[in-house]
Amino acid sequence: MKLSIKYQRLQDRLGYEFKTPALLQLALTHRSHGAHNNERLEFLGDSILNLVIGEALFKRFVDVREGQLSRLRSQLVKGETLAEIAREFELGECLILGEGEMKSGGHRRDSILADSVEALIGAIYTETDFDTCRTHVLSWYAARLSSLTVDTTAKDPKSRLQEHLQGLRKPLPEYEVVEAAGESHAQIFTIECRVVLLKQPVRAQASNRREAEKIAATEILRLLDIQ
């Protein structure tokens, strides 16, 4: 199977040439295109990414406590960061999407771009090994890791809420999407967040799920009077 020029150029940008070209295409195939898609590779890549970045932070910041390490890792593996990396690789032009996603600009959507980066990590691991995969992931993150300090990021509201509940030995927050309204390219997500310290769930709305969860967590922190 011979890849087109755009996929060959993508491999150059990734710094990795796939032994199995079909695996590269699978990693770039969104579920909107059909049942044969990148969701399983994304699941695998997400786990590998968290381990690789966690290990890198553990080795770099030898005197930093677990909570701050977790926040730093969260900053590096969150969807926005992965979408930035995808854009640096010009990944959008290589995505394989269903007709609806193509028309609605799915190749520019953060969540799809982020998932595809994780799927690429899973694909590289699938045909090589952990050490090879780690080498490439760290090369993609080299600039971000080198500029990182323990003060790079303040605690985001979801992390603050989670840490507060963990400190009290209480169950973690539960986030649930209760409504997704509007066209696929301009949806509004309504989520509910439940914590054992409040009788009623807190609702929040935003144009993406992650932002709605942050808004809900911020409101819960306010209600619990957590600074």
PDB file of N, CA, C and O in Angstrom, residues 128-154:
ATOM      1  N   THR A 128       5.682  -1.088  17.204  1.00  0.00           N
ATOM      2  CA  THR A 128       7.069  -1.054  17.676  1.00  0.00           C
ATOM      3  C   THR A 128       7.135  -1.592  19.105  1.00  0.00           C
ATOM      4  O   THR A 128       6.899  -2.755  19.336  1.00  0.00           O
ATOM      5  N   ASP A 129       7.491  -0.729  20.051  1.00  0.00           N
ATOM      6  CA  ASP A 129       7.556  -1.109  21.461  1.00  0.00           C
ATOM      7  C   ASP A 129       7.471   0.159  22.294  1.00  0.00           C
ATOM      8  O   ASP A 129       7.435   1.269  21.760  1.00  0.00           O
ATOM      9  N   PHE A 130       7.446  -0.013  23.606  1.00  0.00           N
ATOM     10  CA  PHE A 130       7.248   1.134  24.478  1.00  0.00           C
ATOM     11  C   PHE A 130       8.410   2.124  24.372  1.00  0.00           C
ATOM     12  O   PHE A 130       8.188   3.349  24.319  1.00  0.00           O
ATOM     13  N   ASP A 131       9.636   1.652  24.351  1.00  0.00           N
ATOM     14  CA  ASP A 131      10.789   2.556  24.316  1.00  0.00           C
ATOM     15  C   ASP A 131      10.780   3.420  23.059  1.00  0.00           C
ATOM     16  O   ASP A 131      11.056   4.622  23.112  1.00  0.00           O
ATOM     17  N   THR A 132      10.488   2.808  21.920  1.00  0.00           N
ATOM     18  CA  THR A 132      10.423   3.563  20.669  1.00  0.00           C
ATOM     19  C   THR A 132       9.308   4.605  20.726  1.00  0.00           C
ATOM     20  O   THR A 132       9.493   5.762  20.336  1.00  0.00           O
ATOM     21  N   CYS A 133       8.165   4.183  21.213  1.00  0.00           N
ATOM     22  CA  CYS A 133       7.025   5.086  21.323  1.00  0.00           C
ATOM     23  C   CYS A 133       7.359   6.250  22.253  1.00  0.00           C
ATOM     24  O   CYS A 133       7.085   7.413  21.931  1.00  0.00           O
ATOM     25  N   ARG A 134       7.959   5.952  23.383  1.00  0.00           N
ATOM     26  CA  ARG A 134       8.320   6.998  24.344  1.00  0.00           C
ATOM     27  C   ARG A 134       9.276   8.002  23.715  1.00  0.00           C
ATOM     28  O   ARG A 134       9.126   9.217  23.912  1.00  0.00           O
ATOM     29  N   THR A 135      10.260   7.522  22.953  1.00  0.00           N
ATOM     30  CA  THR A 135      11.221   8.417  22.306  1.00  0.00           C
ATOM     31  C   THR A 135      10.518   9.428  21.410  1.00  0.00           C
ATOM     32  O   THR A 135      10.840  10.627  21.419  1.00  0.00           O
ATOM     33  N   HIS A 136       9.546   8.977  20.649  1.00  0.00           N
ATOM     34  CA  HIS A 136       8.846   9.877  19.736  1.00  0.00           C
ATOM     35  C   HIS A 136       7.922  10.829  20.484  1.00  0.00           C
ATOM     36  O   HIS A 136       7.866  12.021  20.155  1.00  0.00           O
ATOM     37  N   VAL A 137       7.227  10.335  21.480  1.00  0.00           N
ATOM     38  CA  VAL A 137       6.353  11.216  22.263  1.00  0.00           C
ATOM     39  C   VAL A 137       7.177  12.322  22.927  1.00  0.00           C
ATOM     40  O   VAL A 137       6.803  13.500  22.893  1.00  0.00           O
ATOM     41  N   LEU A 138       8.297  11.963  23.499  1.00  0.00           N
ATOM     42  CA  LEU A 138       9.136  12.956  24.166  1.00  0.00           C
ATOM     43  C   LEU A 138       9.705  13.962  23.169  1.00  0.00           C
ATOM     44  O   LEU A 138       9.893  15.138  23.504  1.00  0.00           O
ATOM     45  N   SER A 139       9.960  13.524  21.952  1.00  0.00           N
ATOM     46  CA  SER A 139      10.451  14.473  20.937  1.00  0.00           C
ATOM     47  C   SER A 139       9.348  15.462  20.567  1.00  0.00           C
ATOM     48  O   SER A 139       9.622  16.648  20.334  1.00  0.00           O
ATOM     49  N   TRP A 140       8.096  15.001  20.521  1.00  0.00           N
ATOM     50  CA  TRP A 140       6.984  15.898  20.227  1.00  0.00           C
ATOM     51  C   TRP A 140       6.788  16.925  21.343  1.00  0.00           C
ATOM     52  O   TRP A 140       6.367  18.042  21.096  1.00  0.00           O
ATOM     53  N   TYR A 141       7.089  16.508  22.556  1.00  0.00           N
ATOM     54  CA  TYR A 141       6.870  17.357  23.731  1.00  0.00           C
ATOM     55  C   TYR A 141       8.133  18.080  24.184  1.00  0.00           C
ATOM     56  O   TYR A 141       8.096  18.770  25.211  1.00  0.00           O
ATOM     57  N   ALA A 142       9.226  17.945  23.460  1.00  0.00           N
ATOM     58  CA  ALA A 142      10.518  18.440  23.937  1.00  0.00           C
ATOM     59  C   ALA A 142      10.476  19.911  24.332  1.00  0.00           C
ATOM     60  O   ALA A 142      10.936  20.306  25.415  1.00  0.00           O
ATOM     61  N   ALA A 143       9.937  20.764  23.472  1.00  0.00           N
ATOM     62  CA  ALA A 143       9.917  22.199  23.766  1.00  0.00           C
ATOM     63  C   ALA A 143       9.048  22.506  24.975  1.00  0.00           C
ATOM     64  O   ALA A 143       9.415  23.331  25.820  1.00  0.00           O
ATOM     65  N   ARG A 144       7.931  21.835  25.077  1.00  0.00           N
ATOM     66  CA  ARG A 144       7.025  22.083  26.204  1.00  0.00           C
ATOM     67  C   ARG A 144       7.640  21.606  27.515  1.00  0.00           C
ATOM     68  O   ARG A 144       7.512  22.264  28.545  1.00  0.00           O
ATOM     69  N   LEU A 145       8.288  20.470  27.482  1.00  0.00           N
ATOM     70  CA  LEU A 145       8.918  19.955  28.696  1.00  0.00           C
ATOM     71  C   LEU A 145      10.097  20.825  29.126  1.00  0.00           C
ATOM     72  O   LEU A 145      10.292  21.062  30.317  1.00  0.00           O
ATOM     73  N   SER A 146      10.860  21.310  28.162  1.00  0.00           N
ATOM     74  CA  SER A 146      12.040  22.105  28.510  1.00  0.00           C
ATOM     75  C   SER A 146      11.663  23.451  29.105  1.00  0.00           C
ATOM     76  O   SER A 146      12.426  24.027  29.894  1.00  0.00           O
ATOM     77  N   SER A 147      10.496  23.980  28.736  1.00  0.00           N
ATOM     78  CA  SER A 147      10.079  25.289  29.246  1.00  0.00           C
ATOM     79  C   SER A 147       9.216  25.182  30.496  1.00  0.00           C
ATOM     80  O   SER A 147       8.810  26.192  31.074  1.00  0.00           O
ATOM     81  N   LEU A 148       8.966  23.969  30.938  1.00  0.00           N
ATOM     82  CA  LEU A 148       8.049  23.742  32.054  1.00  0.00           C
ATOM     83  C   LEU A 148       8.725  24.027  33.391  1.00  0.00           C
ATOM     84  O   LEU A 148       9.881  23.672  33.611  1.00  0.00           O
ATOM     85  N   THR A 149       7.992  24.677  34.275  1.00  0.00           N
ATOM     86  CA  THR A 149       8.437  24.853  35.655  1.00  0.00           C
ATOM     87  C   THR A 149       7.295  24.467  36.572  1.00  0.00           C
ATOM     88  O   THR A 149       6.148  24.314  36.131  1.00  0.00           O
ATOM     89  N   VAL A 150       7.575  24.334  37.852  1.00  0.00           N
ATOM     90  CA  VAL A 150       6.515  23.950  38.794  1.00  0.00           C
ATOM     91  C   VAL A 150       5.457  25.034  38.911  1.00  0.00           C
ATOM     92  O   VAL A 150       4.356  24.793  39.404  1.00  0.00           O
ATOM     93  N   ASP A 151       5.779  26.244  38.440  1.00  0.00           N
ATOM     94  CA  ASP A 151       4.820  27.346  38.498  1.00  0.00           C
ATOM     95  C   ASP A 151       4.129  27.577  37.161  1.00  0.00           C
ATOM     96  O   ASP A 151       3.417  28.563  36.992  1.00  0.00           O
ATOM     97  N   THR A 152       4.341  26.663  36.226  1.00  0.00           N
ATOM     98  CA  THR A 152       3.794  26.855  34.886  1.00  0.00           C
ATOM     99  C   THR A 152       2.287  26.983  34.905  1.00  0.00           C
ATOM    100  O   THR A 152       1.706  27.776  34.186  1.00  0.00           O
ATOM    101  N   THR A 153       1.635  26.206  35.714  1.00  0.00           N
ATOM    102  CA  THR A 153       0.184  26.214  35.709  1.00  0.00           C
ATOM    103  C   THR A 153      -0.372  26.251  37.116  1.00  0.00           C
ATOM    104  O   THR A 153       0.112  25.567  37.998  1.00  0.00           O
ATOM    105  N   ALA A 154      -1.355  27.081  37.277  1.00  0.00           N
ATOM    106  CA  ALA A 154      -2.092  27.083  38.546  1.00  0.00           C
ATOM    107  C   ALA A 154      -3.092  25.941  38.522  1.00  0.00           C
ATOM    108  O   ALA A 154      -3.399  25.381  37.473  1.00  0.00           O
TER     109      ALA A 154
END
